[in-house]
Amino acid sequence: MATSEIKGKVLNDVVFMGLRSAIGVIFILHGMMKFNPGFANALPNMGLPPEMQIPIALAEVVPGILLIIGVLSRFSGALLSIVMLGAIFHIKGAQSMTGDGGVELDVILLAASLVIMIAGPGRISLSQAIKKLPRCIH
């Protein structure tokens, strides 16, 4: 194998690790803010019951952690994609791409979550090191 091919494959894995880590950190930070009681008070204004505070927060924090360590990355990407679709269409109503109620960040996070779901975690991940999980759910 040529040196450039080896470097390209290593670079791909580093890029996937960086993407997983960046998306994981963003979702952990956003999810941790949702544990604040003020978020539960705002949920009825969004058309959701206050009891959804903990499930919504956990649906962002747990997959974010799993993405960073590289376990169940495809499942985490799928769950975060569902969360982002809910944010785009239910919470923000997909009113505009930019400005107040804009969904540009949500679309970027959705796209990145879909990339992780389809492409997997890459070789720099805990699931790749353990090799006990079936590859389809890495």
Tab-separated table of N, CA, C and O in Angstrom:
chain	number	residue	atom	x	y	z
A	1	MET	N	0.849	-1.176	0.000
A	1	MET	CA	0.000	0.000	0.000
A	1	MET	C	0.893	1.236	0.000
A	1	MET	O	1.870	1.316	0.731
A	2	ALA	N	0.551	2.178	-0.828
A	2	ALA	CA	1.342	3.403	-0.938
A	2	ALA	C	1.216	4.231	0.336
A	2	ALA	O	0.221	4.156	1.055
A	3	THR	N	2.244	5.012	0.597
A	3	THR	CA	2.268	5.845	1.800
A	3	THR	C	1.107	6.828	1.823
A	3	THR	O	0.506	7.060	2.865
A	4	SER	N	0.761	7.377	0.667
A	4	SER	CA	-0.344	8.342	0.624
A	4	SER	C	-1.670	7.667	0.958
A	4	SER	O	-2.544	8.284	1.558
A	5	GLU	N	-1.849	6.391	0.570
A	5	GLU	CA	-3.083	5.670	0.904
A	5	GLU	C	-3.185	5.443	2.404
A	5	GLU	O	-4.261	5.583	2.982
A	6	ILE	N	-2.088	5.096	3.053
A	6	ILE	CA	-2.077	4.876	4.502
A	6	ILE	C	-2.384	6.189	5.222
A	6	ILE	O	-3.214	6.228	6.125
A	7	LYS	N	-1.736	7.278	4.810
A	7	LYS	CA	-1.982	8.573	5.438
A	7	LYS	C	-3.429	9.008	5.250
A	7	LYS	O	-4.033	9.566	6.146
A	8	GLY	N	-4.001	8.738	4.063
A	8	GLY	CA	-5.397	9.095	3.797
A	8	GLY	C	-6.355	8.353	4.696
A	8	GLY	O	-7.318	8.920	5.211
A	9	LYS	N	-6.115	7.072	4.924
A	9	LYS	CA	-6.996	6.290	5.791
A	9	LYS	C	-6.882	6.743	7.242
A	9	LYS	O	-7.882	6.811	7.947
A	10	VAL	N	-5.690	7.041	7.694
A	10	VAL	CA	-5.505	7.539	9.061
A	10	VAL	C	-6.177	8.891	9.211
A	10	VAL	O	-6.849	9.153	10.213
A	11	LEU	N	-6.045	9.739	8.203
A	11	LEU	CA	-6.672	11.054	8.246
A	11	LEU	C	-8.195	10.926	8.319
A	11	LEU	O	-8.850	11.652	9.064
A	12	ASN	N	-8.774	9.986	7.563
A	12	ASN	CA	-10.220	9.759	7.633
A	12	ASN	C	-10.651	9.403	9.049
A	12	ASN	O	-11.668	9.892	9.540
A	13	ASP	N	-9.913	8.537	9.697
A	13	ASP	CA	-10.262	8.129	11.059
A	13	ASP	C	-10.128	9.281	12.042
A	13	ASP	O	-10.946	9.427	12.952
A	14	VAL	N	-9.113	10.108	11.869
A	14	VAL	CA	-8.945	11.270	12.732
A	14	VAL	C	-10.093	12.259	12.512
A	14	VAL	O	-10.623	12.834	13.468
A	15	VAL	N	-10.506	12.419	11.255
A	15	VAL	CA	-11.621	13.321	10.951
A	15	VAL	C	-12.910	12.807	11.602
A	15	VAL	O	-13.666	13.583	12.190
A	16	PHE	N	-13.177	11.511	11.509
A	16	PHE	CA	-14.378	10.954	12.137
A	16	PHE	C	-14.324	11.114	13.659
A	16	PHE	O	-15.340	11.407	14.289
A	17	MET	N	-13.153	10.920	14.250
A	17	MET	CA	-13.023	11.117	15.690
A	17	MET	C	-13.284	12.576	16.054
A	17	MET	O	-13.978	12.873	17.027
A	18	GLY	N	-12.762	13.495	15.259
A	18	GLY	CA	-12.993	14.917	15.510
A	18	GLY	C	-14.456	15.296	15.353
A	18	GLY	O	-15.001	16.044	16.169
A	19	LEU	N	-15.114	14.768	14.324
A	19	LEU	CA	-16.535	15.051	14.118
A	19	LEU	C	-17.365	14.497	15.270
A	19	LEU	O	-18.213	15.201	15.823
A	20	ARG	N	-17.093	13.260	15.658
A	20	ARG	CA	-17.825	12.653	16.788
A	20	ARG	C	-17.629	13.466	18.052
A	20	ARG	O	-18.577	13.715	18.803
A	21	SER	N	-16.395	13.872	18.302
A	21	SER	CA	-16.098	14.619	19.529
A	21	SER	C	-16.779	15.986	19.532
A	21	SER	O	-17.361	16.385	20.546
A	22	ALA	N	-16.714	16.692	18.425
A	22	ALA	CA	-17.327	18.022	18.361
A	22	ALA	C	-18.840	17.931	18.534
A	22	ALA	O	-19.433	18.680	19.326
A	23	ILE	N	-19.470	17.012	17.836
A	23	ILE	CA	-20.921	16.856	17.940
A	23	ILE	C	-21.291	16.381	19.346
A	23	ILE	O	-22.270	16.854	19.937
A	24	GLY	N	-20.506	15.476	19.897
A	24	GLY	CA	-20.765	14.989	21.257
A	24	GLY	C	-20.712	16.103	22.282
A	24	GLY	O	-21.588	16.216	23.141
A	25	VAL	N	-19.694	16.946	22.199
A	25	VAL	CA	-19.566	18.058	23.154
A	25	VAL	C	-20.731	19.029	23.015
A	25	VAL	O	-21.305	19.475	24.018
A	26	ILE	N	-21.110	19.351	21.793
A	26	ILE	CA	-22.227	20.278	21.579
A	26	ILE	C	-23.506	19.721	22.200
A	26	ILE	O	-24.231	20.430	22.913
A	27	PHE	N	-23.790	18.445	21.962
A	27	PHE	CA	-25.021	17.872	22.499
A	27	PHE	C	-24.968	17.716	24.017
A	27	PHE	O	-25.984	17.878	24.690
A	28	ILE	N	-23.813	17.412	24.573
A	28	ILE	CA	-23.697	17.323	26.033
A	28	ILE	C	-23.970	18.691	26.655
A	28	ILE	O	-24.739	18.796	27.621
A	29	LEU	N	-23.374	19.737	26.112
A	29	LEU	CA	-23.581	21.086	26.663
A	29	LEU	C	-25.039	21.519	26.532
A	29	LEU	O	-25.614	22.058	27.480
A	30	HIS	N	-25.637	21.277	25.381
A	30	HIS	CA	-27.043	21.663	25.197
A	30	HIS	C	-27.959	20.809	26.072
A	30	HIS	O	-28.954	21.313	26.605
A	31	GLY	N	-27.643	19.537	26.218
A	31	GLY	CA	-28.454	18.652	27.052
A	31	GLY	C	-28.355	18.997	28.527
A	31	GLY	O	-29.350	18.952	29.260
A	32	MET	N	-27.161	19.379	28.991
A	32	MET	CA	-26.984	19.737	30.401
A	32	MET	C	-27.795	20.985	30.747
A	32	MET	O	-28.330	21.092	31.851
A	33	MET	N	-27.916	21.914	29.796
A	33	MET	CA	-28.721	23.112	30.048
A	33	MET	C	-30.199	22.758	30.207
A	33	MET	O	-30.930	23.473	30.879
A	34	LYS	N	-30.606	21.660	29.628
A	34	LYS	CA	-32.016	21.269	29.694
A	34	LYS	C	-32.389	20.636	31.036
A	34	LYS	O	-33.561	20.400	31.292
A	35	PHE	N	-31.428	20.342	31.885
A	35	PHE	CA	-31.722	19.856	33.240
A	35	PHE	C	-32.146	21.006	34.159
A	35	PHE	O	-32.633	20.782	35.249
A	36	ASN	N	-31.940	22.245	33.720
A	36	ASN	CA	-32.327	23.430	34.479
A	36	ASN	C	-33.855	23.473	34.602
A	36	ASN	O	-34.565	23.276	33.618
A	37	PRO	N	-34.407	23.737	35.804
A	37	PRO	CA	-35.868	23.791	35.970
A	37	PRO	C	-36.564	24.805	35.067
A	37	PRO	O	-37.739	24.642	34.737
A	38	GLY	N	-35.866	25.827	34.633
A	38	GLY	CA	-36.453	26.809	33.729
A	38	GLY	C	-36.863	26.192	32.395
A	38	GLY	O	-37.809	26.641	31.751
A	39	PHE	N	-36.145	25.159	31.974
A	39	PHE	CA	-36.491	24.488	30.720
A	39	PHE	C	-37.831	23.779	30.850
A	39	PHE	O	-38.643	23.795	29.922
A	40	ALA	N	-38.075	23.155	32.006
A	40	ALA	CA	-39.357	22.477	32.227
A	40	ALA	C	-40.507	23.474	32.194
A	40	ALA	O	-41.599	23.161	31.697
A	41	ASN	N	-40.278	24.681	32.702
A	41	ASN	CA	-41.320	25.717	32.676
A	41	ASN	C	-41.591	26.220	31.263
A	41	ASN	O	-42.694	26.679	30.966
A	42	ALA	N	-40.590	26.129	30.386
A	42	ALA	CA	-40.758	26.610	29.010
A	42	ALA	C	-41.388	25.564	28.098
A	42	ALA	O	-41.893	25.914	27.026
A	43	LEU	N	-41.354	24.304	28.484
A	43	LEU	CA	-41.879	23.244	27.614
A	43	LEU	C	-43.349	23.406	27.232
A	43	LEU	O	-43.700	23.167	26.073
A	44	PRO	N	-44.245	23.795	28.166
A	44	PRO	CA	-45.648	23.974	27.744
A	44	PRO	C	-45.818	25.019	26.639
A	44	PRO	O	-46.698	24.886	25.788
A	45	ASN	N	-44.973	26.037	26.609
A	45	ASN	CA	-45.023	27.041	25.538
A	45	ASN	C	-44.624	26.446	24.191
A	45	ASN	O	-44.951	27.000	23.143
A	46	MET	N	-43.891	25.317	24.225
A	46	MET	CA	-43.461	24.649	23.008
A	46	MET	C	-44.414	23.518	22.611
A	46	MET	O	-44.155	22.800	21.659
A	47	GLY	N	-45.465	23.350	23.391
A	47	GLY	CA	-46.436	22.300	23.083
A	47	GLY	C	-46.071	20.945	23.650
A	47	GLY	O	-46.568	19.917	23.177
A	48	LEU	N	-45.195	20.917	24.638
A	48	LEU	CA	-44.774	19.666	25.257
A	48	LEU	C	-45.063	19.702	26.751
A	48	LEU	O	-44.976	20.761	27.371
A	49	PRO	N	-45.359	18.551	27.354
A	49	PRO	CA	-45.583	18.538	28.802
A	49	PRO	C	-44.262	18.705	29.559
A	49	PRO	O	-43.208	18.282	29.083
A	50	PRO	N	-44.307	19.284	30.762
A	50	PRO	CA	-43.080	19.485	31.546
A	50	PRO	C	-42.372	18.177	31.897
A	50	PRO	O	-41.166	18.172	32.136
A	51	GLU	N	-43.108	17.075	31.905
A	51	GLU	CA	-42.507	15.781	32.228
A	51	GLU	C	-41.485	15.337	31.182
A	51	GLU	O	-40.725	14.395	31.412
A	52	MET	N	-41.464	15.980	30.038
A	52	MET	CA	-40.527	15.614	28.975
A	52	MET	C	-39.139	16.205	29.183
A	52	MET	O	-38.224	15.912	28.414
A	53	GLN	N	-38.957	16.995	30.250
A	53	GLN	CA	-37.663	17.635	30.487
A	53	GLN	C	-36.535	16.608	30.582
A	53	GLN	O	-35.531	16.722	29.877
A	54	ILE	N	-36.679	15.634	31.458
A	54	ILE	CA	-35.600	14.661	31.684
A	54	ILE	C	-35.364	13.798	30.450
A	54	ILE	O	-34.199	13.629	30.037
A	55	PRO	N	-36.412	13.226	29.805
A	55	PRO	CA	-36.136	12.434	28.595
A	55	PRO	C	-35.453	13.234	27.482
A	55	PRO	O	-34.556	12.713	26.814
A	56	ILE	N	-35.852	14.488	27.306
A	56	ILE	CA	-35.223	15.308	26.268
A	56	ILE	C	-33.763	15.575	26.616
A	56	ILE	O	-32.876	15.468	25.756
A	57	ALA	N	-33.496	15.905	27.875
A	57	ALA	CA	-32.109	16.167	28.291
A	57	ALA	C	-31.254	14.915	28.148
A	57	ALA	O	-30.134	14.979	27.627
A	58	LEU	N	-31.778	13.780	28.585
A	58	LEU	CA	-31.021	12.528	28.476
A	58	LEU	C	-30.811	12.115	27.025
A	58	LEU	O	-29.782	11.519	26.681
A	59	ALA	N	-31.777	12.434	26.154
A	59	ALA	CA	-31.665	12.088	24.737
A	59	ALA	C	-30.560	12.871	24.039
A	59	ALA	O	-30.163	12.522	22.930
A	60	GLU	N	-30.060	13.912	24.682
A	60	GLU	CA	-28.935	14.654	24.133
A	60	GLU	C	-27.625	14.329	24.851
A	60	GLU	O	-26.586	14.207	24.220
A	61	VAL	N	-27.676	14.175	26.163
A	61	VAL	CA	-26.451	13.965	26.944
A	61	VAL	C	-25.876	12.556	26.728
A	61	VAL	O	-24.686	12.403	26.447
A	62	VAL	N	-26.706	11.537	26.853
A	62	VAL	CA	-26.207	10.156	26.761
A	62	VAL	C	-25.618	9.863	25.375
A	62	VAL	O	-24.483	9.375	25.284
A	63	PRO	N	-26.326	10.162	24.262
A	63	PRO	CA	-25.691	9.930	22.961
A	63	PRO	C	-24.437	10.776	22.749
A	63	PRO	O	-23.503	10.337	22.084
A	64	GLY	N	-24.407	11.986	23.324
A	64	GLY	CA	-23.211	12.814	23.212
A	64	GLY	C	-22.003	12.147	23.846
A	64	GLY	O	-20.911	12.133	23.278
A	65	ILE	N	-22.218	11.559	25.022
A	65	ILE	CA	-21.127	10.836	25.698
A	65	ILE	C	-20.707	9.621	24.882
A	65	ILE	O	-19.515	9.354	24.697
A	66	LEU	N	-21.698	8.877	24.387
A	66	LEU	CA	-21.395	7.686	23.590
A	66	LEU	C	-20.641	8.041	22.315
A	66	LEU	O	-19.760	7.291	21.883
A	67	LEU	N	-20.966	9.182	21.706
A	67	LEU	CA	-20.240	9.607	20.507
A	67	LEU	C	-18.782	9.906	20.816
A	67	LEU	O	-17.894	9.528	20.052
A	68	ILE	N	-18.539	10.578	21.918
A	68	ILE	CA	-17.160	10.942	22.253
A	68	ILE	C	-16.299	9.702	22.474
A	68	ILE	O	-15.168	9.629	21.985
A	69	ILE	N	-16.831	8.714	23.191
A	69	ILE	CA	-16.027	7.516	23.446
A	69	ILE	C	-16.078	6.524	22.283
A	69	ILE	O	-15.261	5.618	22.216
A	70	GLY	N	-17.030	6.713	21.372
A	70	GLY	CA	-17.072	5.868	20.185
A	70	GLY	C	-17.745	4.536	20.400
A	70	GLY	O	-17.311	3.523	19.856
A	71	VAL	N	-18.806	4.510	21.190
A	71	VAL	CA	-19.581	3.283	21.413
A	71	VAL	C	-21.016	3.560	20.970
A	71	VAL	O	-21.577	4.606	21.299
A	72	LEU	N	-21.601	2.628	20.238
A	72	LEU	CA	-22.968	2.766	19.730
A	72	LEU	C	-23.151	4.083	18.967
A	72	LEU	O	-24.176	4.755	19.093
A	73	SER	N	-22.175	4.431	18.178
A	73	SER	CA	-22.189	5.706	17.458
A	73	SER	C	-23.319	5.782	16.444
A	73	SER	O	-23.937	6.834	16.279
A	74	ARG	N	-23.602	4.686	15.754
A	74	ARG	CA	-24.685	4.698	14.763
A	74	ARG	C	-26.035	4.905	15.447
A	74	ARG	O	-26.861	5.693	14.992
A	75	PHE	N	-26.259	4.209	16.546
A	75	PHE	CA	-27.494	4.372	17.307
A	75	PHE	C	-27.597	5.802	17.849
A	75	PHE	O	-28.652	6.426	17.785
A	76	SER	N	-26.496	6.323	18.373
A	76	SER	CA	-26.481	7.689	18.901
A	76	SER	C	-26.756	8.704	17.812
A	76	SER	O	-27.508	9.665	18.011
A	77	GLY	N	-26.156	8.509	16.636
A	77	GLY	CA	-26.411	9.405	15.512
A	77	GLY	C	-27.874	9.390	15.101
A	77	GLY	O	-28.451	10.431	14.797
A	78	ALA	N	-28.484	8.206	15.118
A	78	ALA	CA	-29.900	8.099	14.766
A	78	ALA	C	-30.774	8.813	15.792
A	78	ALA	O	-31.695	9.556	15.435
A	79	LEU	N	-30.491	8.610	17.073
A	79	LEU	CA	-31.272	9.258	18.119
A	79	LEU	C	-31.127	10.779	18.057
A	79	LEU	O	-32.117	11.516	18.162
A	80	LEU	N	-29.920	11.258	17.842
A	80	LEU	CA	-29.703	12.701	17.757
A	80	LEU	C	-30.351	13.284	16.496
A	80	LEU	O	-30.817	14.428	16.508
A	81	SER	N	-30.411	12.502	15.430
A	81	SER	CA	-31.108	12.959	14.220
A	81	SER	C	-32.588	13.153	14.495
A	81	SER	O	-33.194	14.138	14.045
A	82	ILE	N	-33.179	12.244	15.240
A	82	ILE	CA	-34.591	12.373	15.612
A	82	ILE	C	-34.801	13.603	16.485
A	82	ILE	O	-35.756	14.361	16.295
A	83	VAL	N	-33.904	13.819	17.433
A	83	VAL	CA	-33.990	15.003	18.295
A	83	VAL	C	-33.917	16.275	17.452
A	83	VAL	O	-34.692	17.212	17.650
A	84	MET	N	-33.006	16.297	16.475
A	84	MET	CA	-32.847	17.497	15.657
A	84	MET	C	-34.044	17.707	14.735
A	84	MET	O	-34.448	18.850	14.490
A	85	LEU	N	-34.624	16.633	14.213
A	85	LEU	CA	-35.834	16.787	13.395
A	85	LEU	C	-36.966	17.373	14.234
A	85	LEU	O	-37.724	18.228	13.757
A	86	GLY	N	-37.068	16.938	15.496
A	86	GLY	CA	-38.069	17.506	16.400
A	86	GLY	C	-37.807	18.978	16.661
A	86	GLY	O	-38.731	19.789	16.696
A	87	ALA	N	-36.538	19.336	16.840
A	87	ALA	CA	-36.196	20.740	17.083
A	87	ALA	C	-36.506	21.598	15.864
A	87	ALA	O	-37.029	22.707	15.987
A	88	ILE	N	-36.195	21.086	14.678
A	88	ILE	CA	-36.407	21.866	13.455
A	88	ILE	C	-37.892	22.049	13.161
A	88	ILE	O	-38.350	23.159	12.904
A	89	PHE	N	-38.638	20.962	13.201
A	89	PHE	CA	-40.027	21.031	12.734
A	89	PHE	C	-41.049	21.296	13.839
A	89	PHE	O	-42.020	22.003	13.618
A	90	HIS	N	-40.845	20.741	15.031
A	90	HIS	CA	-41.837	20.944	16.087
A	90	HIS	C	-41.553	22.207	16.903
A	90	HIS	O	-42.439	23.018	17.132
A	91	ILE	N	-40.326	22.360	17.344
A	91	ILE	CA	-39.991	23.481	18.225
A	91	ILE	C	-39.874	24.787	17.436
A	91	ILE	O	-40.476	25.791	17.785
A	92	LYS	N	-39.090	24.784	16.368
A	92	LYS	CA	-38.866	26.021	15.615
A	92	LYS	C	-39.806	26.172	14.427
A	92	LYS	O	-39.885	27.235	13.845
A	93	GLY	N	-40.474	25.118	14.046
A	93	GLY	CA	-41.425	25.196	12.939
A	93	GLY	C	-40.782	25.422	11.585
A	93	GLY	O	-41.483	25.744	10.631
A	94	ALA	N	-39.493	25.238	11.474
A	94	ALA	CA	-38.761	25.430	10.213
A	94	ALA	C	-39.174	26.724	9.521
A	94	ALA	O	-39.421	26.760	8.319
A	95	GLN	N	-39.244	27.808	10.302
A	95	GLN	CA	-39.717	29.093	9.772
A	95	GLN	C	-38.740	29.713	8.782
A	95	GLN	O	-39.129	30.153	7.707
A	96	SER	N	-37.487	29.768	9.179
A	96	SER	CA	-36.485	30.352	8.283
A	96	SER	C	-35.134	29.714	8.566
A	96	SER	O	-34.926	29.101	9.602
A	97	MET	N	-34.238	29.886	7.626
A	97	MET	CA	-32.915	29.303	7.794
A	97	MET	C	-32.058	30.141	8.739
A	97	MET	O	-31.315	29.592	9.534
A	98	THR	N	-32.198	31.469	8.673
A	98	THR	CA	-31.393	32.352	9.524
A	98	THR	C	-32.291	33.310	10.285
A	98	THR	O	-33.483	33.393	10.043
A	99	GLY	N	-31.698	34.035	11.204
A	99	GLY	CA	-32.446	35.032	11.971
A	99	GLY	C	-33.168	34.406	13.156
A	99	GLY	O	-32.828	33.311	13.605
A	100	ASP	N	-34.170	35.119	13.675
A	100	ASP	CA	-34.943	34.605	14.807
A	100	ASP	C	-35.680	33.342	14.397
A	100	ASP	O	-36.385	33.321	13.395
A	101	GLY	N	-35.521	32.299	15.180
A	101	GLY	CA	-36.156	31.029	14.854
A	101	GLY	C	-35.465	30.294	13.720
A	101	GLY	O	-36.007	29.341	13.178
A	102	GLY	N	-34.256	30.741	13.362
A	102	GLY	CA	-33.518	30.115	12.269
A	102	GLY	C	-33.047	28.719	12.638
A	102	GLY	O	-32.784	28.408	13.796
A	103	VAL	N	-32.951	27.878	11.655
A	103	VAL	CA	-32.615	26.476	11.896
A	103	VAL	C	-31.248	26.088	11.330
A	103	VAL	O	-30.955	24.909	11.199
A	104	GLU	N	-30.388	27.079	11.035
A	104	GLU	CA	-29.122	26.742	10.391
A	104	GLU	C	-28.255	25.827	11.255
A	104	GLU	O	-27.705	24.843	10.752
A	105	LEU	N	-28.119	26.115	12.536
A	105	LEU	CA	-27.324	25.256	13.414
A	105	LEU	C	-27.973	23.885	13.546
A	105	LEU	O	-27.278	22.860	13.532
A	106	ASP	N	-29.283	23.846	13.632
A	106	ASP	CA	-29.994	22.577	13.758
A	106	ASP	C	-29.785	21.704	12.519
A	106	ASP	O	-29.616	20.493	12.628
A	107	VAL	N	-29.778	22.316	11.346
A	107	VAL	CA	-29.564	21.564	10.107
A	107	VAL	C	-28.137	21.023	10.056
A	107	VAL	O	-27.910	19.882	9.634
A	108	ILE	N	-27.168	21.816	10.498
A	108	ILE	CA	-25.776	21.348	10.525
A	108	ILE	C	-25.636	20.168	11.489
A	108	ILE	O	-24.989	19.163	11.171
A	109	LEU	N	-26.244	20.274	12.678
A	109	LEU	CA	-26.169	19.178	13.645
A	109	LEU	C	-26.896	17.939	13.123
A	109	LEU	O	-26.442	16.813	13.344
A	110	LEU	N	-28.001	18.132	12.425
A	110	LEU	CA	-28.713	17.003	11.812
A	110	LEU	C	-27.836	16.326	10.767
A	110	LEU	O	-27.707	15.103	10.750
A	111	ALA	N	-27.221	17.112	9.905
A	111	ALA	CA	-26.363	16.557	8.854
A	111	ALA	C	-25.178	15.794	9.454
A	111	ALA	O	-24.854	14.683	9.008
A	112	ALA	N	-24.551	16.344	10.468
A	112	ALA	CA	-23.413	15.675	11.103
A	112	ALA	C	-23.853	14.386	11.786
A	112	ALA	O	-23.155	13.365	11.715
A	113	SER	N	-25.019	14.399	12.414
A	113	SER	CA	-25.539	13.191	13.054
A	113	SER	C	-25.835	12.107	12.020
A	113	SER	O	-25.566	10.923	12.252
A	114	LEU	N	-26.361	12.517	10.876
A	114	LEU	CA	-26.634	11.554	9.804
A	114	LEU	C	-25.341	10.974	9.230
A	114	LEU	O	-25.279	9.782	8.926
A	115	VAL	N	-24.309	11.806	9.113
A	115	VAL	CA	-23.010	11.311	8.630
A	115	VAL	C	-22.460	10.266	9.592
A	115	VAL	O	-21.994	9.199	9.171
A	116	ILE	N	-22.530	10.540	10.874
A	116	ILE	CA	-22.038	9.582	11.869
A	116	ILE	C	-22.864	8.302	11.821
A	116	ILE	O	-22.329	7.198	11.897
A	117	MET	N	-24.183	8.436	11.672
A	117	MET	CA	-25.059	7.268	11.618
A	117	MET	C	-24.718	6.398	10.406
A	117	MET	O	-24.662	5.168	10.515
A	118	ILE	N	-24.464	6.991	9.262
A	118	ILE	CA	-24.198	6.238	8.039
A	118	ILE	C	-22.760	5.721	8.002
A	118	ILE	O	-22.515	4.550	7.702
A	119	ALA	N	-21.798	6.576	8.291
A	119	ALA	CA	-20.387	6.211	8.126
A	119	ALA	C	-19.817	5.436	9.306
A	119	ALA	O	-18.839	4.719	9.166
A	120	GLY	N	-20.420	5.567	10.478
A	120	GLY	CA	-19.899	4.887	11.657
A	120	GLY	C	-18.838	5.714	12.358
A	120	GLY	O	-18.542	6.838	11.954
A	121	PRO	N	-18.249	5.147	13.392
A	121	PRO	CA	-17.332	5.922	14.234
A	121	PRO	C	-15.911	6.056	13.700
A	121	PRO	O	-15.148	6.868	14.186
A	122	GLY	N	-15.538	5.270	12.725
A	122	GLY	CA	-14.142	5.247	12.297
A	122	GLY	C	-13.363	4.265	13.168
A	122	GLY	O	-13.886	3.664	14.099
A	123	ARG	N	-12.082	4.107	12.852
A	123	ARG	CA	-11.280	3.119	13.583
A	123	ARG	C	-10.758	3.631	14.911
A	123	ARG	O	-10.310	2.834	15.732
A	124	ILE	N	-10.807	4.935	15.147
A	124	ILE	CA	-10.346	5.470	16.426
A	124	ILE	C	-11.571	5.604	17.317
A	124	ILE	O	-12.186	6.662	17.425
A	125	SER	N	-11.952	4.486	17.928
A	125	SER	CA	-13.127	4.454	18.796
A	125	SER	C	-13.010	3.277	19.749
A	125	SER	O	-12.297	2.312	19.475
A	126	LEU	N	-13.723	3.374	20.849
A	126	LEU	CA	-13.691	2.295	21.830
A	126	LEU	C	-14.322	1.018	21.273
A	126	LEU	O	-13.821	-0.079	21.514
A	127	SER	N	-15.391	1.162	20.500
A	127	SER	CA	-16.036	-0.032	19.943
A	127	SER	C	-15.114	-0.766	18.972
A	127	SER	O	-15.147	-1.985	18.878
A	128	GLN	N	-14.284	-0.029	18.256
A	128	GLN	CA	-13.325	-0.665	17.347
A	128	GLN	C	-12.227	-1.367	18.142
A	128	GLN	O	-11.767	-2.430	17.754
A	129	ALA	N	-11.831	-0.786	19.274
A	129	ALA	CA	-10.786	-1.393	20.097
A	129	ALA	C	-11.282	-2.659	20.786
A	129	ALA	O	-10.549	-3.639	20.908
A	130	ILE	N	-12.543	-2.658	21.216
A	130	ILE	CA	-13.089	-3.818	21.920
A	130	ILE	C	-13.452	-4.936	20.951
A	130	ILE	O	-13.226	-6.103	21.227
A	131	LYS	N	-14.040	-4.583	19.818
A	131	LYS	CA	-14.438	-5.515	18.761
A	131	LYS	C	-15.438	-6.570	19.219
A	131	LYS	O	-15.516	-7.633	18.656
A	132	LYS	N	-16.209	-6.296	20.254
A	132	LYS	CA	-17.234	-7.231	20.711
A	132	LYS	C	-18.604	-6.893	20.126
A	132	LYS	O	-19.454	-7.745	20.022
A	133	LEU	N	-18.818	-5.613	19.796
A	133	LEU	CA	-20.095	-5.182	19.248
A	133	LEU	C	-20.164	-5.508	17.770
A	133	LEU	O	-19.160	-5.399	17.064
A	134	PRO	N	-21.331	-5.918	17.273
A	134	PRO	CA	-21.447	-6.105	15.829
A	134	PRO	C	-21.176	-4.790	15.097
A	134	PRO	O	-21.542	-3.714	15.581
A	135	ARG	N	-20.550	-4.886	13.963
A	135	ARG	CA	-20.138	-3.686	13.228
A	135	ARG	C	-21.321	-2.804	12.845
A	135	ARG	O	-21.195	-1.577	12.776
A	136	CYS	N	-22.486	-3.397	12.636
A	136	CYS	CA	-23.643	-2.608	12.207
A	136	CYS	C	-24.124	-1.627	13.269
A	136	CYS	O	-24.809	-0.667	12.939
A	137	ILE	N	-23.776	-1.828	14.534
A	137	ILE	CA	-24.205	-0.892	15.576
A	137	ILE	C	-23.041	-0.114	16.180
A	137	ILE	O	-23.189	0.548	17.172
A	138	HIS	N	-21.870	-0.223	15.566
A	138	HIS	CA	-20.726	0.558	16.063
A	138	HIS	C	-21.150	1.973	16.145
A	138	HIS	O	-20.724	2.813	16.743
